[in-house]
């Protein structure tokens, strides 16, 4: 399932929460009543937001579902590789904790593989223009700012 499932026409009436887990602040988009709002929330603030919208459907970016990369470096590059791996693993754990929270609350949720980085932005990330094209095509108002 891809994030495009969030926009599926059959479910426009239901509140949906898309979460990009992170150790400091997770990216959160809430689709509600044809509008989108977005936040950067700490883990505990995110729990509060989910509790406030307990009937929502969650979409959790689940990078751990991707095929793992097995890099074996030596020398100075090994230290950088290990630091990146540790950060990625920590972000994955935050996502898994969000999933456990959703299970405990009995909420509907979906684990979503991250989008491929094939957009026009820096490092293949999606640009505001690309995101707004997707949003308006599905009946949402464009975002004034996405970061």
Short mmCIF file of N, CA and C in Angstrom, two decimals:
data_model
loop_
_atom_site.label_atom_id
_atom_site.label_comp_id
_atom_site.label_asym_id
_atom_site.label_seq_id
_atom_site.Cartn_x
_atom_site.Cartn_y
_atom_site.Cartn_z
N UNK A 1 0.85 -1.18 0.00
CA UNK A 1 0.00 0.00 0.00
C UNK A 1 0.90 1.24 0.00
N UNK A 2 0.55 2.22 -0.79
CA UNK A 2 1.32 3.46 -0.84
C UNK A 2 0.53 4.58 -0.17
N UNK A 3 1.22 5.70 0.06
CA UNK A 3 0.54 6.84 0.67
C UNK A 3 -0.62 7.32 -0.19
N UNK A 4 -0.62 7.02 -1.48
CA UNK A 4 -1.74 7.45 -2.32
C UNK A 4 -3.05 6.85 -1.82
N UNK A 5 -2.98 5.76 -1.06
CA UNK A 5 -4.20 5.16 -0.51
C UNK A 5 -4.89 6.13 0.45
N UNK A 6 -4.15 7.03 1.05
CA UNK A 6 -4.73 8.01 1.96
C UNK A 6 -5.76 8.85 1.23
N UNK A 7 -5.50 9.13 -0.04
CA UNK A 7 -6.36 10.01 -0.81
C UNK A 7 -7.50 9.29 -1.51
N UNK A 8 -7.60 7.98 -1.35
CA UNK A 8 -8.60 7.22 -2.09
C UNK A 8 -9.99 7.81 -1.87
N UNK A 9 -10.70 8.04 -2.94
CA UNK A 9 -11.99 8.75 -2.89
C UNK A 9 -12.99 8.11 -1.94
N UNK A 10 -12.99 6.80 -1.81
CA UNK A 10 -13.98 6.13 -0.97
C UNK A 10 -13.85 6.55 0.49
N UNK A 11 -12.67 6.95 0.90
CA UNK A 11 -12.47 7.24 2.31
C UNK A 11 -12.31 8.71 2.65
N UNK A 12 -12.72 9.61 1.77
CA UNK A 12 -12.51 11.03 2.02
C UNK A 12 -13.18 11.52 3.30
N UNK A 13 -14.30 10.92 3.71
CA UNK A 13 -15.02 11.40 4.88
C UNK A 13 -14.35 11.06 6.19
N UNK A 14 -13.57 10.00 6.23
CA UNK A 14 -12.94 9.55 7.47
C UNK A 14 -11.65 10.32 7.73
N UNK A 15 -11.40 10.66 8.99
CA UNK A 15 -10.17 11.33 9.37
C UNK A 15 -9.01 10.36 9.22
N UNK A 16 -7.95 10.83 8.59
CA UNK A 16 -6.77 10.00 8.36
C UNK A 16 -5.54 10.75 8.87
N UNK A 17 -4.65 10.01 9.50
CA UNK A 17 -3.41 10.59 10.03
C UNK A 17 -2.24 9.85 9.38
N UNK A 18 -1.40 10.59 8.67
CA UNK A 18 -0.18 10.02 8.07
C UNK A 18 1.00 10.44 8.94
N UNK A 19 1.84 9.48 9.28
CA UNK A 19 2.95 9.73 10.21
C UNK A 19 4.26 9.29 9.60
N UNK A 20 5.23 10.21 9.61
CA UNK A 20 6.61 9.92 9.23
C UNK A 20 7.42 9.92 10.53
N UNK A 21 7.67 8.74 11.12
CA UNK A 21 8.29 8.67 12.45
C UNK A 21 9.72 9.22 12.48
N UNK A 22 10.03 9.89 13.57
CA UNK A 22 11.38 10.41 13.78
C UNK A 22 11.64 10.48 15.28
N UNK A 23 12.90 10.39 15.68
CA UNK A 23 13.23 10.39 17.10
C UNK A 23 13.00 11.75 17.76
N UNK A 24 13.22 12.83 17.05
CA UNK A 24 13.01 14.14 17.68
C UNK A 24 11.57 14.60 17.50
N UNK A 25 11.13 14.77 16.27
CA UNK A 25 9.75 15.15 15.99
C UNK A 25 9.29 14.43 14.73
N UNK A 26 8.18 13.76 14.84
CA UNK A 26 7.62 13.03 13.69
C UNK A 26 6.81 13.99 12.83
N UNK A 27 6.89 13.78 11.52
CA UNK A 27 6.05 14.53 10.61
C UNK A 27 4.66 13.93 10.61
N UNK A 28 3.64 14.78 10.77
CA UNK A 28 2.27 14.32 10.88
C UNK A 28 1.39 15.15 9.96
N UNK A 29 0.59 14.48 9.14
CA UNK A 29 -0.41 15.16 8.31
C UNK A 29 -1.77 14.58 8.68
N UNK A 30 -2.73 15.48 8.90
CA UNK A 30 -4.08 15.04 9.25
C UNK A 30 -5.03 15.48 8.15
N UNK A 31 -5.72 14.52 7.58
CA UNK A 31 -6.69 14.74 6.51
C UNK A 31 -8.07 14.63 7.15
N UNK A 32 -8.77 15.76 7.20
CA UNK A 32 -10.05 15.79 7.90
C UNK A 32 -11.00 16.76 7.20
N UNK A 33 -12.18 16.28 6.86
CA UNK A 33 -13.22 17.11 6.25
C UNK A 33 -12.71 17.88 5.03
N UNK A 34 -11.96 17.20 4.17
CA UNK A 34 -11.47 17.81 2.94
C UNK A 34 -10.33 18.78 3.12
N UNK A 35 -9.78 18.87 4.33
CA UNK A 35 -8.66 19.77 4.60
C UNK A 35 -7.49 18.97 5.16
N UNK A 36 -6.32 19.55 4.99
CA UNK A 36 -5.11 18.91 5.50
C UNK A 36 -4.41 19.87 6.45
N UNK A 37 -3.96 19.35 7.58
CA UNK A 37 -3.12 20.13 8.49
C UNK A 37 -1.90 19.28 8.79
N UNK A 38 -0.81 19.93 9.09
CA UNK A 38 0.42 19.18 9.28
C UNK A 38 1.18 19.73 10.47
N UNK A 39 1.93 18.83 11.11
CA UNK A 39 2.62 19.14 12.36
C UNK A 39 3.97 18.42 12.42
N UNK A 40 4.82 18.90 13.29
CA UNK A 40 6.03 18.18 13.70
C UNK A 40 5.86 17.97 15.20
N UNK A 41 5.65 16.71 15.61
CA UNK A 41 5.29 16.42 17.00
C UNK A 41 6.28 15.46 17.65
N UNK A 42 6.57 15.73 18.93
CA UNK A 42 7.35 14.77 19.70
C UNK A 42 6.52 13.50 19.87
N UNK A 43 7.15 12.43 20.30
CA UNK A 43 6.45 11.15 20.45
C UNK A 43 5.23 11.29 21.36
N UNK A 44 5.39 11.98 22.49
CA UNK A 44 4.30 12.07 23.45
C UNK A 44 3.21 13.04 22.98
N UNK A 45 3.59 14.12 22.29
CA UNK A 45 2.59 15.01 21.71
C UNK A 45 1.80 14.28 20.61
N UNK A 46 2.49 13.42 19.88
CA UNK A 46 1.82 12.62 18.86
C UNK A 46 0.79 11.68 19.50
N UNK A 47 1.15 11.06 20.62
CA UNK A 47 0.20 10.20 21.32
C UNK A 47 -1.05 11.00 21.72
N UNK A 48 -0.85 12.22 22.23
CA UNK A 48 -1.99 13.07 22.60
C UNK A 48 -2.87 13.37 21.39
N UNK A 49 -2.24 13.69 20.26
CA UNK A 49 -2.99 14.00 19.04
C UNK A 49 -3.79 12.78 18.57
N UNK A 50 -3.17 11.60 18.63
CA UNK A 50 -3.86 10.38 18.25
C UNK A 50 -5.04 10.12 19.20
N UNK A 51 -4.83 10.35 20.49
CA UNK A 51 -5.92 10.17 21.45
C UNK A 51 -7.08 11.13 21.15
N UNK A 52 -6.77 12.35 20.76
CA UNK A 52 -7.81 13.34 20.43
C UNK A 52 -8.62 12.92 19.21
N UNK A 53 -8.00 12.13 18.31
CA UNK A 53 -8.67 11.70 17.07
C UNK A 53 -8.74 10.18 17.04
N UNK A 54 -9.25 9.59 18.12
CA UNK A 54 -9.21 8.14 18.31
C UNK A 54 -9.95 7.35 17.23
N UNK A 55 -10.87 7.99 16.50
CA UNK A 55 -11.59 7.26 15.46
C UNK A 55 -10.90 7.37 14.10
N UNK A 56 -9.74 8.01 14.06
CA UNK A 56 -9.01 8.20 12.81
C UNK A 56 -8.35 6.90 12.37
N UNK A 57 -8.00 6.87 11.10
CA UNK A 57 -7.25 5.76 10.52
C UNK A 57 -5.81 6.23 10.38
N UNK A 58 -4.85 5.43 10.86
CA UNK A 58 -3.44 5.81 10.83
C UNK A 58 -2.71 5.18 9.66
N UNK A 59 -1.80 5.94 9.08
CA UNK A 59 -0.89 5.46 8.04
C UNK A 59 0.52 5.76 8.54
N UNK A 60 1.27 4.72 8.89
CA UNK A 60 2.58 4.88 9.50
C UNK A 60 3.65 4.50 8.49
N UNK A 61 4.55 5.44 8.20
CA UNK A 61 5.66 5.10 7.30
C UNK A 61 6.52 4.06 8.00
N UNK A 62 6.74 2.94 7.32
CA UNK A 62 7.42 1.79 7.92
C UNK A 62 8.66 1.43 7.12
N UNK A 63 9.72 2.19 7.31
CA UNK A 63 10.96 1.95 6.58
C UNK A 63 11.54 0.57 6.83
N UNK A 64 11.21 -0.05 7.96
CA UNK A 64 11.74 -1.38 8.27
C UNK A 64 11.18 -2.45 7.34
N UNK A 65 10.14 -2.11 6.56
CA UNK A 65 9.61 -3.07 5.59
C UNK A 65 10.45 -3.12 4.31
N UNK A 66 11.30 -2.12 4.12
CA UNK A 66 12.20 -2.12 2.96
C UNK A 66 13.25 -3.19 3.12
N UNK A 67 13.77 -3.66 1.99
CA UNK A 67 14.86 -4.63 2.01
C UNK A 67 16.06 -3.98 2.69
N UNK A 68 16.61 -4.62 3.73
CA UNK A 68 17.73 -4.00 4.46
C UNK A 68 18.98 -3.86 3.61
N UNK A 69 19.70 -2.81 3.85
CA UNK A 69 20.98 -2.59 3.20
C UNK A 69 22.07 -3.12 4.14
N UNK A 70 23.04 -3.80 3.60
CA UNK A 70 24.10 -4.37 4.40
C UNK A 70 25.44 -3.81 3.95
N UNK A 71 25.77 -2.64 4.47
CA UNK A 71 27.03 -2.00 4.09
C UNK A 71 28.11 -2.40 5.10
N UNK A 72 29.24 -2.79 4.58
CA UNK A 72 30.37 -3.12 5.44
C UNK A 72 31.55 -2.25 5.01
N UNK A 73 31.79 -1.23 5.81
CA UNK A 73 32.88 -0.30 5.51
C UNK A 73 33.95 -0.41 6.58
N UNK A 74 35.14 0.02 6.23
CA UNK A 74 36.20 0.11 7.22
C UNK A 74 36.78 1.51 7.16
N UNK A 75 37.58 1.84 8.15
CA UNK A 75 38.21 3.16 8.19
C UNK A 75 37.22 4.25 8.62
N UNK A 76 37.49 5.49 8.22
CA UNK A 76 36.66 6.61 8.68
C UNK A 76 35.21 6.54 8.19
N UNK A 77 34.97 5.91 7.06
CA UNK A 77 33.62 5.80 6.52
C UNK A 77 32.76 4.89 7.41
N UNK A 78 33.38 3.91 8.07
CA UNK A 78 32.66 2.97 8.92
C UNK A 78 31.96 3.71 10.07
N UNK A 79 32.62 4.69 10.64
CA UNK A 79 32.03 5.45 11.75
C UNK A 79 30.77 6.18 11.28
N UNK A 80 30.84 6.83 10.14
CA UNK A 80 29.68 7.54 9.59
C UNK A 80 28.56 6.56 9.28
N UNK A 81 28.91 5.44 8.65
CA UNK A 81 27.92 4.42 8.31
C UNK A 81 27.22 3.90 9.57
N UNK A 82 27.98 3.67 10.63
CA UNK A 82 27.40 3.17 11.88
C UNK A 82 26.48 4.21 12.52
N UNK A 83 26.85 5.49 12.44
CA UNK A 83 26.02 6.55 13.00
C UNK A 83 24.70 6.66 12.24
N UNK A 84 24.77 6.60 10.92
CA UNK A 84 23.55 6.65 10.09
C UNK A 84 22.66 5.46 10.41
N UNK A 85 23.26 4.27 10.49
CA UNK A 85 22.48 3.06 10.79
C UNK A 85 21.79 3.16 12.14
N UNK A 86 22.47 3.72 13.12
CA UNK A 86 21.88 3.87 14.45
C UNK A 86 20.68 4.82 14.40
N UNK A 87 20.81 5.93 13.66
CA UNK A 87 19.68 6.88 13.55
C UNK A 87 18.50 6.26 12.82
N UNK A 88 18.79 5.54 11.76
CA UNK A 88 17.72 4.88 11.00
C UNK A 88 17.01 3.86 11.89
N UNK A 89 17.78 3.07 12.63
CA UNK A 89 17.19 2.08 13.53
C UNK A 89 16.34 2.73 14.61
N UNK A 90 16.78 3.86 15.13
CA UNK A 90 16.00 4.57 16.16
C UNK A 90 14.68 5.08 15.58
N UNK A 91 14.72 5.61 14.35
CA UNK A 91 13.48 6.07 13.70
C UNK A 91 12.54 4.89 13.47
N UNK A 92 13.07 3.75 13.07
CA UNK A 92 12.24 2.57 12.88
C UNK A 92 11.57 2.17 14.19
N UNK A 93 12.31 2.25 15.29
CA UNK A 93 11.75 1.88 16.58
C UNK A 93 10.60 2.82 16.96
N UNK A 94 10.73 4.09 16.67
CA UNK A 94 9.63 5.04 16.95
C UNK A 94 8.39 4.61 16.16
N UNK A 95 8.57 4.25 14.90
CA UNK A 95 7.44 3.78 14.09
C UNK A 95 6.80 2.54 14.67
N UNK A 96 7.62 1.61 15.15
CA UNK A 96 7.09 0.39 15.74
C UNK A 96 6.33 0.69 17.04
N UNK A 97 6.81 1.66 17.81
CA UNK A 97 6.10 2.05 19.03
C UNK A 97 4.76 2.71 18.70
N UNK A 98 4.71 3.49 17.63
CA UNK A 98 3.44 4.09 17.20
C UNK A 98 2.47 2.98 16.80
N UNK A 99 2.99 1.97 16.10
CA UNK A 99 2.14 0.83 15.73
C UNK A 99 1.61 0.13 16.98
N UNK A 100 2.46 -0.10 17.97
CA UNK A 100 2.03 -0.74 19.21
C UNK A 100 0.96 0.10 19.92
N UNK A 101 1.14 1.42 19.90
CA UNK A 101 0.16 2.32 20.51
C UNK A 101 -1.19 2.18 19.80
N UNK A 102 -1.16 2.14 18.47
CA UNK A 102 -2.40 1.99 17.70
C UNK A 102 -3.08 0.66 18.03
N UNK A 103 -2.29 -0.40 18.13
CA UNK A 103 -2.85 -1.71 18.49
C UNK A 103 -3.52 -1.65 19.86
N UNK A 104 -2.82 -1.06 20.82
CA UNK A 104 -3.35 -0.98 22.17
C UNK A 104 -4.66 -0.21 22.21
N UNK A 105 -4.76 0.85 21.38
CA UNK A 105 -5.98 1.67 21.35
C UNK A 105 -7.07 1.04 20.48
N UNK A 106 -6.75 -0.05 19.78
CA UNK A 106 -7.72 -0.69 18.90
C UNK A 106 -8.02 0.12 17.66
N UNK A 107 -7.06 0.91 17.22
CA UNK A 107 -7.25 1.79 16.06
C UNK A 107 -6.93 1.07 14.76
N UNK A 108 -7.57 1.53 13.70
CA UNK A 108 -7.25 1.04 12.37
C UNK A 108 -5.95 1.70 11.92
N UNK A 109 -5.00 0.91 11.43
CA UNK A 109 -3.74 1.48 10.96
C UNK A 109 -3.19 0.65 9.81
N UNK A 110 -2.32 1.30 9.04
CA UNK A 110 -1.65 0.67 7.91
C UNK A 110 -0.17 1.00 8.00
N UNK A 111 0.67 0.01 7.76
CA UNK A 111 2.11 0.24 7.64
C UNK A 111 2.40 0.47 6.17
N UNK A 112 3.09 1.57 5.87
CA UNK A 112 3.30 1.99 4.49
C UNK A 112 4.80 2.08 4.21
N UNK A 113 5.23 1.40 3.15
CA UNK A 113 6.64 1.54 2.74
C UNK A 113 6.89 2.98 2.32
N UNK A 114 8.07 3.51 2.63
CA UNK A 114 8.38 4.89 2.21
C UNK A 114 8.32 5.03 0.69
N UNK A 115 7.94 6.22 0.26
CA UNK A 115 7.93 6.52 -1.17
C UNK A 115 9.35 6.44 -1.72
N UNK A 116 9.47 6.01 -2.96
CA UNK A 116 10.77 6.05 -3.61
C UNK A 116 11.14 7.51 -3.83
N UNK A 117 12.40 7.79 -3.69
CA UNK A 117 12.87 9.17 -3.83
C UNK A 117 13.12 9.47 -5.30
N UNK A 118 12.04 9.61 -6.06
CA UNK A 118 12.19 9.90 -7.49
C UNK A 118 11.45 11.18 -7.86
N UNK A 119 11.37 12.11 -6.92
CA UNK A 119 10.73 13.39 -7.16
C UNK A 119 11.77 14.39 -7.66
N UNK A 120 11.35 15.59 -7.94
CA UNK A 120 12.25 16.59 -8.53
C UNK A 120 13.05 17.38 -7.51
N UNK A 121 12.75 17.25 -6.24
CA UNK A 121 13.44 18.01 -5.20
C UNK A 121 14.83 17.46 -4.90
N UNK A 122 15.54 18.16 -4.02
CA UNK A 122 16.88 17.77 -3.62
C UNK A 122 16.86 16.36 -3.03
N UNK A 123 17.80 15.54 -3.41
CA UNK A 123 17.91 14.15 -2.98
C UNK A 123 16.68 13.32 -3.33
N UNK A 124 15.97 13.71 -4.39
CA UNK A 124 14.81 12.96 -4.85
C UNK A 124 13.55 13.15 -4.03
N UNK A 125 13.55 14.14 -3.12
CA UNK A 125 12.38 14.38 -2.28
C UNK A 125 11.32 15.15 -3.05
N UNK A 126 10.08 15.01 -2.59
CA UNK A 126 8.96 15.67 -3.25
C UNK A 126 9.03 17.18 -3.04
N UNK A 127 8.70 17.94 -4.07
CA UNK A 127 8.67 19.40 -3.97
C UNK A 127 7.27 19.84 -3.57
N UNK A 128 7.16 21.08 -3.12
CA UNK A 128 5.84 21.63 -2.77
C UNK A 128 4.90 21.60 -3.96
N UNK A 129 5.42 21.93 -5.15
CA UNK A 129 4.58 21.94 -6.35
C UNK A 129 4.05 20.54 -6.65
N UNK A 130 4.90 19.52 -6.53
CA UNK A 130 4.47 18.14 -6.78
C UNK A 130 3.43 17.70 -5.76
N UNK A 131 3.66 18.03 -4.50
CA UNK A 131 2.71 17.67 -3.45
C UNK A 131 1.37 18.36 -3.67
N UNK A 132 1.41 19.64 -4.00
CA UNK A 132 0.16 20.37 -4.22
C UNK A 132 -0.61 19.84 -5.43
N UNK A 133 0.09 19.39 -6.46
CA UNK A 133 -0.60 18.78 -7.60
C UNK A 133 -1.37 17.53 -7.16
N UNK A 134 -0.74 16.71 -6.31
CA UNK A 134 -1.41 15.51 -5.80
C UNK A 134 -2.62 15.88 -4.94
N UNK A 135 -2.44 16.85 -4.06
CA UNK A 135 -3.52 17.25 -3.17
C UNK A 135 -4.72 17.80 -3.93
N UNK A 136 -4.48 18.73 -4.85
CA UNK A 136 -5.59 19.35 -5.57
C UNK A 136 -6.28 18.34 -6.50
N UNK A 137 -5.54 17.39 -7.03
CA UNK A 137 -6.15 16.36 -7.88
C UNK A 137 -7.13 15.50 -7.10
N UNK A 138 -6.92 15.40 -5.79
CA UNK A 138 -7.80 14.58 -4.95
C UNK A 138 -8.81 15.43 -4.17
N UNK A 139 -8.91 16.72 -4.48
CA UNK A 139 -9.94 17.55 -3.87
C UNK A 139 -9.53 18.29 -2.61
N UNK A 140 -8.25 18.24 -2.25
CA UNK A 140 -7.77 18.98 -1.08
C UNK A 140 -7.26 20.33 -1.51
N UNK A 141 -7.26 21.28 -0.56
CA UNK A 141 -6.69 22.58 -0.84
C UNK A 141 -5.17 22.45 -0.86
N UNK A 142 -4.50 23.24 -1.74
CA UNK A 142 -3.03 23.18 -1.75
C UNK A 142 -2.46 23.77 -0.45
N UNK A 143 -1.29 23.30 -0.11
CA UNK A 143 -0.61 23.81 1.09
C UNK A 143 0.11 25.12 0.75
N UNK A 144 0.08 26.02 1.70
CA UNK A 144 0.83 27.26 1.50
C UNK A 144 2.32 27.02 1.68
N UNK A 145 2.64 26.13 2.62
CA UNK A 145 4.04 25.81 2.90
C UNK A 145 4.08 24.39 3.42
N UNK A 146 5.05 23.62 2.99
CA UNK A 146 5.10 22.21 3.41
C UNK A 146 6.30 21.88 4.28
N UNK A 147 7.10 22.84 4.68
CA UNK A 147 8.22 22.52 5.59
C UNK A 147 8.42 23.63 6.58
#
